CSV table of C-alpha atoms in Angstrom, one decimal:
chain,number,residue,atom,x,y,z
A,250,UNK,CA,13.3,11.1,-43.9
A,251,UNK,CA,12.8,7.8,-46.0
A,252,UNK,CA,10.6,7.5,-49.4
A,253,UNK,CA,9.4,10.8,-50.1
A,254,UNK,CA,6.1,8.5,-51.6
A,255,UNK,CA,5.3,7.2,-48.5
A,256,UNK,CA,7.1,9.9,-45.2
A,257,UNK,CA,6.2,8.4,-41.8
A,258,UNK,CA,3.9,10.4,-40.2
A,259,UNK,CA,4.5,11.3,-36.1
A,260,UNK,CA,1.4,12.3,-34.7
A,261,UNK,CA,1.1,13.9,-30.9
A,262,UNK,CA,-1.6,16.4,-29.6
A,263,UNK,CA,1.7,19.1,-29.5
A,264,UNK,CA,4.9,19.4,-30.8
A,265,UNK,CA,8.1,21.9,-30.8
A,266,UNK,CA,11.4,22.1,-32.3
A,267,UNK,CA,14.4,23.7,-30.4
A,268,UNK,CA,15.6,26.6,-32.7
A,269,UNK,CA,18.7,25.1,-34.2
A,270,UNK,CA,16.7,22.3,-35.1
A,271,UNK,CA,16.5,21.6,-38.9
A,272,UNK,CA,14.7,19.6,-42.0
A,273,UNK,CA,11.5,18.9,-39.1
A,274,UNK,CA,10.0,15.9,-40.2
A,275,UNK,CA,6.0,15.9,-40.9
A,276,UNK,CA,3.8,15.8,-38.1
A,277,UNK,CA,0.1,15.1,-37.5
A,278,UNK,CA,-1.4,17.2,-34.9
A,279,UNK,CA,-4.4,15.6,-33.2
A,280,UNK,CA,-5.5,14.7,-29.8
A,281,UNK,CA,-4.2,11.8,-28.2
A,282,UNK,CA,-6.5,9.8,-26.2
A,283,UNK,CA,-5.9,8.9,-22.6
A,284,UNK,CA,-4.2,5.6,-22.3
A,285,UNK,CA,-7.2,3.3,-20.1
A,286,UNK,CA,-6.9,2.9,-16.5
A,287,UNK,CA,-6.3,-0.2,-15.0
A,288,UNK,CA,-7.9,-0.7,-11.8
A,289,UNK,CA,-5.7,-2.3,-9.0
A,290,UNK,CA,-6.1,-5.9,-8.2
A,291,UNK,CA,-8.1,-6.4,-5.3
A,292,UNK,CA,-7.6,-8.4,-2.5
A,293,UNK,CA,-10.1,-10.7,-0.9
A,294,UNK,CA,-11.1,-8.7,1.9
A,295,UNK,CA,-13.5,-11.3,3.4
A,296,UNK,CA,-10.3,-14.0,3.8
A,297,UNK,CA,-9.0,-11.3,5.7
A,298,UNK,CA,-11.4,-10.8,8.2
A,299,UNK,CA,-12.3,-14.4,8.4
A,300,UNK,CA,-9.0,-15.5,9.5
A,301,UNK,CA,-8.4,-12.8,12.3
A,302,UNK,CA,-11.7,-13.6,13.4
A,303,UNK,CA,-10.8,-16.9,14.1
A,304,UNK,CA,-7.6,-16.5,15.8
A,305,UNK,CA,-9.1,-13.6,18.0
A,306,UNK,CA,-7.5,-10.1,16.3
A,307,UNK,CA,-11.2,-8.7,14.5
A,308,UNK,CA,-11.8,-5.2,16.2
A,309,UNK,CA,-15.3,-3.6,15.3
A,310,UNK,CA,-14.9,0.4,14.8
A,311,UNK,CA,-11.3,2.5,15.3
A,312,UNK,CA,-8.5,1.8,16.9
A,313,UNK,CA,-5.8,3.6,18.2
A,314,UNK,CA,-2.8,1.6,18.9
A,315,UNK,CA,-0.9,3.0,21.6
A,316,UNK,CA,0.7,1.7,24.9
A,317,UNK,CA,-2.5,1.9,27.4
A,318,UNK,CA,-4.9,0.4,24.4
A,319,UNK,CA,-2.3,-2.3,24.4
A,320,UNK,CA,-2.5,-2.8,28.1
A,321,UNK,CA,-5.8,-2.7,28.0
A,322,UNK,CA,-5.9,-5.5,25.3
A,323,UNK,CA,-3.6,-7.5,27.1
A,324,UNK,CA,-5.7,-7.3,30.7
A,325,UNK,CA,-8.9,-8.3,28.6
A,326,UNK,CA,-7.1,-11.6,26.9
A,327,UNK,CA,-4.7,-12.6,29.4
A,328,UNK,CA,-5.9,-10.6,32.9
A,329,UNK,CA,-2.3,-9.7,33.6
A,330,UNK,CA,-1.7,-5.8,33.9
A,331,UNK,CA,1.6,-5.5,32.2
A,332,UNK,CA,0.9,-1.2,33.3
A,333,UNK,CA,1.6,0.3,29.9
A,334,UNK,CA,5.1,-1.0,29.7
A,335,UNK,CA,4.4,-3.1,26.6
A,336,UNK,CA,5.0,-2.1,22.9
A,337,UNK,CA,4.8,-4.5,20.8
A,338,UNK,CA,1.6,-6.3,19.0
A,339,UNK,CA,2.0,-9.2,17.5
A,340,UNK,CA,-1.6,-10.7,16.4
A,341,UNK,CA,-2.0,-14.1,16.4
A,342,UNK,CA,-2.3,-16.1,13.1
A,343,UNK,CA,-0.3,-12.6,11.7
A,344,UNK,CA,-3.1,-10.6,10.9
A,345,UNK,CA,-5.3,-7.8,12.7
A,346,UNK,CA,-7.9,-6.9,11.0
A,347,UNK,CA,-10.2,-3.6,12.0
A,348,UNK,CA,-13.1,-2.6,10.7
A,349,UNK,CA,-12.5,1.4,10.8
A,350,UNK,CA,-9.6,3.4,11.0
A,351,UNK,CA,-6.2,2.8,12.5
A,352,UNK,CA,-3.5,5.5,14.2
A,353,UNK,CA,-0.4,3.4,15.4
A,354,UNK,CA,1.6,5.6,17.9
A,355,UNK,CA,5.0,6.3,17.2
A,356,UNK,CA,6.7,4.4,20.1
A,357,UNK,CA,5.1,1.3,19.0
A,358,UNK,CA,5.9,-2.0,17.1
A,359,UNK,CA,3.9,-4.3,15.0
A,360,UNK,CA,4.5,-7.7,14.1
A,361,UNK,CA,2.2,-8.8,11.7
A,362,UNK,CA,-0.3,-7.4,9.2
A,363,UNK,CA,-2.8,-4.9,9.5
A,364,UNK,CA,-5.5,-4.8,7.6
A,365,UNK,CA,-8.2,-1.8,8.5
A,366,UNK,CA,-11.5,-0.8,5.8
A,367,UNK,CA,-10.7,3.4,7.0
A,368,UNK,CA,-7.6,5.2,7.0
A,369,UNK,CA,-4.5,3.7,8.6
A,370,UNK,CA,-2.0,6.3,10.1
A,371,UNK,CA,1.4,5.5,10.8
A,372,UNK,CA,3.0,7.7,13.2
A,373,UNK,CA,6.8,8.9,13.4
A,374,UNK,CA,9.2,5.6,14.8
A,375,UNK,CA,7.0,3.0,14.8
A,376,UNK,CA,8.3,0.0,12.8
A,377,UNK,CA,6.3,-2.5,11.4
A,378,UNK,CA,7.8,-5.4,11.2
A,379,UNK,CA,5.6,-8.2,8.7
A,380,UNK,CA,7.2,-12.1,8.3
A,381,UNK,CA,4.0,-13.5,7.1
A,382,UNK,CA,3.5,-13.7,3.6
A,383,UNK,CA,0.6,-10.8,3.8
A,384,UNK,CA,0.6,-7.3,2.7
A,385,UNK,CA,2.5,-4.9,5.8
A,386,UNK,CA,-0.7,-2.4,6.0
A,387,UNK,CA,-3.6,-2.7,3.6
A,388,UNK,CA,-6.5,0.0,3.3
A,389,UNK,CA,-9.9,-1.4,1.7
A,390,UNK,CA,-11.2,1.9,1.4
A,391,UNK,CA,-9.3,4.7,3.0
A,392,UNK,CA,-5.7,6.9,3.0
A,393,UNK,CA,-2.3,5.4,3.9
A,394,UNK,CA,-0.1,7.9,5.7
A,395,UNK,CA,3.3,7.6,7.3
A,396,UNK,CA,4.7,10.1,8.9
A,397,UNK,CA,8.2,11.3,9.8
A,398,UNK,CA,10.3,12.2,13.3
A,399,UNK,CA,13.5,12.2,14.7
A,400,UNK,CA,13.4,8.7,13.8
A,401,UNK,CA,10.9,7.7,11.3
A,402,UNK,CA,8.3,4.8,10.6
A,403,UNK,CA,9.7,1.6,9.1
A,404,UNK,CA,7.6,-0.9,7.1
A,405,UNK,CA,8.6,-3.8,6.3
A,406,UNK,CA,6.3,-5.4,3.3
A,407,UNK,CA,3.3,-4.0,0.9
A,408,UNK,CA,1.9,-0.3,1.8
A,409,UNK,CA,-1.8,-0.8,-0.2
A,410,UNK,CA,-4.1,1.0,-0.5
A,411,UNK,CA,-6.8,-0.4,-2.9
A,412,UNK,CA,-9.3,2.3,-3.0
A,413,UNK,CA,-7.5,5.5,-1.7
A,414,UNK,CA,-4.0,7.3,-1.7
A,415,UNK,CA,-0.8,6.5,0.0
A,416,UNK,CA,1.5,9.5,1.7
A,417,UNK,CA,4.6,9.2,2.7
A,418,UNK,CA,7.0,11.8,3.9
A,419,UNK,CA,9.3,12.9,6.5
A,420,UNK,CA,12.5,10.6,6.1
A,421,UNK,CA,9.7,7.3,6.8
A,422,UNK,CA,11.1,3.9,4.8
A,423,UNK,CA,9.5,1.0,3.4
A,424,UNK,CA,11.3,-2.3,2.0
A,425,UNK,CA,8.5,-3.0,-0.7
A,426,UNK,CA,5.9,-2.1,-2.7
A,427,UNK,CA,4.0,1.1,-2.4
A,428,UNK,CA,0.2,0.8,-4.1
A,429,UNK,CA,-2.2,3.2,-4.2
A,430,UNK,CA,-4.5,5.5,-7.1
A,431,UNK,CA,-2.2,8.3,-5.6
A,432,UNK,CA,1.1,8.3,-4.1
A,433,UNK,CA,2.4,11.0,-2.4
A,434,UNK,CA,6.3,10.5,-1.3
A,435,UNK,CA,8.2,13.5,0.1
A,436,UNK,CA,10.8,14.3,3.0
A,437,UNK,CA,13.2,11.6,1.9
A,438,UNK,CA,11.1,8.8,2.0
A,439,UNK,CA,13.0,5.5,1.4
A,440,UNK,CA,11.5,2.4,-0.7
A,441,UNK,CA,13.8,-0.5,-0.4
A,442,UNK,CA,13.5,-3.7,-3.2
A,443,UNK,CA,10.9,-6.3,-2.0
A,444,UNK,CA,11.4,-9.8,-3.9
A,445,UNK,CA,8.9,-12.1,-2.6
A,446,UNK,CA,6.0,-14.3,-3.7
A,447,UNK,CA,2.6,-13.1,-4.7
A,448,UNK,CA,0.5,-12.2,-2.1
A,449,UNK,CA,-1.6,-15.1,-1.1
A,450,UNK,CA,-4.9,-14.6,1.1
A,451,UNK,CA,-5.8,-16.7,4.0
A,452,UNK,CA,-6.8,-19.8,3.0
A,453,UNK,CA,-5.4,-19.7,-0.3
A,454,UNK,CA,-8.4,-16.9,-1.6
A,455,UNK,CA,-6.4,-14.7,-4.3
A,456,UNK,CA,-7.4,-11.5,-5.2
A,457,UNK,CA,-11.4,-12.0,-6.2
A,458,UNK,CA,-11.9,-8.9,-3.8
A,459,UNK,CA,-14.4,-10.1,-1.5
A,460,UNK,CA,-16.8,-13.2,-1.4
A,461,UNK,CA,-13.8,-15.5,-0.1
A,462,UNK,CA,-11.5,-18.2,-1.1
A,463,UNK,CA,-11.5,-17.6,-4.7
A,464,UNK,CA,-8.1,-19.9,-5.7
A,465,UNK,CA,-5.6,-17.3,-7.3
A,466,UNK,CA,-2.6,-15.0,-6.0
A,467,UNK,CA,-2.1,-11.2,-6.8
A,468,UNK,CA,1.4,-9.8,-7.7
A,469,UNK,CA,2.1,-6.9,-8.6
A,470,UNK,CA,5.9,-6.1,-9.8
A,471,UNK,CA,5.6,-2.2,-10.9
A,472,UNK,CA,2.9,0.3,-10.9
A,473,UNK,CA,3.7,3.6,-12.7
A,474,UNK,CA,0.9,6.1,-13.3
């Protein structure tokens, strides 16, 4: 075990030997501290909500996204009763942003982003479908969840959660990058690969977290905890 002057030294809070193990090398038993935690990058929140206010997709408190909340959306912008036949919602400018919860039903599509400050619940075969260069769902301060069914929730993009947890289970998929301080995958959940480039805010704000239109771009290629 090298110059009997100078033996390395291993050094860990615990260590054991399997039985048939011999000539142990020297050890240093001490604690080991924690290893620093890095905080997630934030993204700028405020570029967010500017930009869906502009284009008309800001909602003020919860929403649940089903089929007579979107014919009731689509009377209100358009005056055409379309009777609860319609699925699919597809803000403008690619981002709805909604300051409270949201609970997508499970027979309902999004194209786009959604960006909520609560909880975002995802519910068993809705897909998410994202072709903007945005995150898929982002939670400024609450809980991810996507459930499972028969068929289960597709999301196509960045699941983040910046402040909470992310939970996925029930045979639900995702093509991309799952960020959260927890993450919770069971039931045969599904990530896919996601090769894109960093996420860029609206307007071109990166990720100074609020304030808005700070220059600058967040990507984030693994996160292991």
């Amino acid at each position: 075990w090298g110059n009997p002057q100078s033996p390395p030294v291993n050094i860990a809070p615990s260590v054991t030997w399997p039985a048939w193990f011999g000539r142990t090398p020297p050890v240093q038993l001490q604690p080991v501290p924690n290893v620093a935690e890095v905080p997630l990058p934030a993204l700028d929140v405020d570029a967010f909500e500017s930009h869906a206010q502009a284009n008309g997709w800001h909602y003020s408190g919860s929403v649940n996204i089903t089929r007579s909340w979107l014919t009731a959306d689509i009377l209100q912008r358009t005056g055409i009763n379309v009777t609860n036949n319609e699925t699919e919602v597809e803000p403008a400018g690619g981002v709805m942003f909604v300051d409270g919860n949201v609970e997508i039903a499970s027979d309902m599509k999004i194209i786009g982003s959604i960006f909520a400050t609560g909880d975002i619940t995802v519910g068993g075969a809705a897909v998410l479908s994202n072709p903007t260069d945005y995150p898929a769902l982002v939670s400024e301060n609450g809980n991810i969840a996507m459930g499972g069914g028969a068929t289960s929730p597709t999301v196509n993009g960045w699941i983040y959660a910046m402040n909470g947890s992310v939970t996925a289970s029930g045979g639900a998929s995702g093509a991309g990058i799952v960020a959260a301080h927890d993450v919770t995958v069971s039931g045969g959940y599904q990530v896919g690969t996601f090769v894109g480039p960093p996420i860029i805010s609206p307007g071109g704000g990166g990720s100074s977290g609020g304030g808005g239109g700070q220059a600058g771009a967040v990507q984030l290629l693994s996160w292991v905890r």
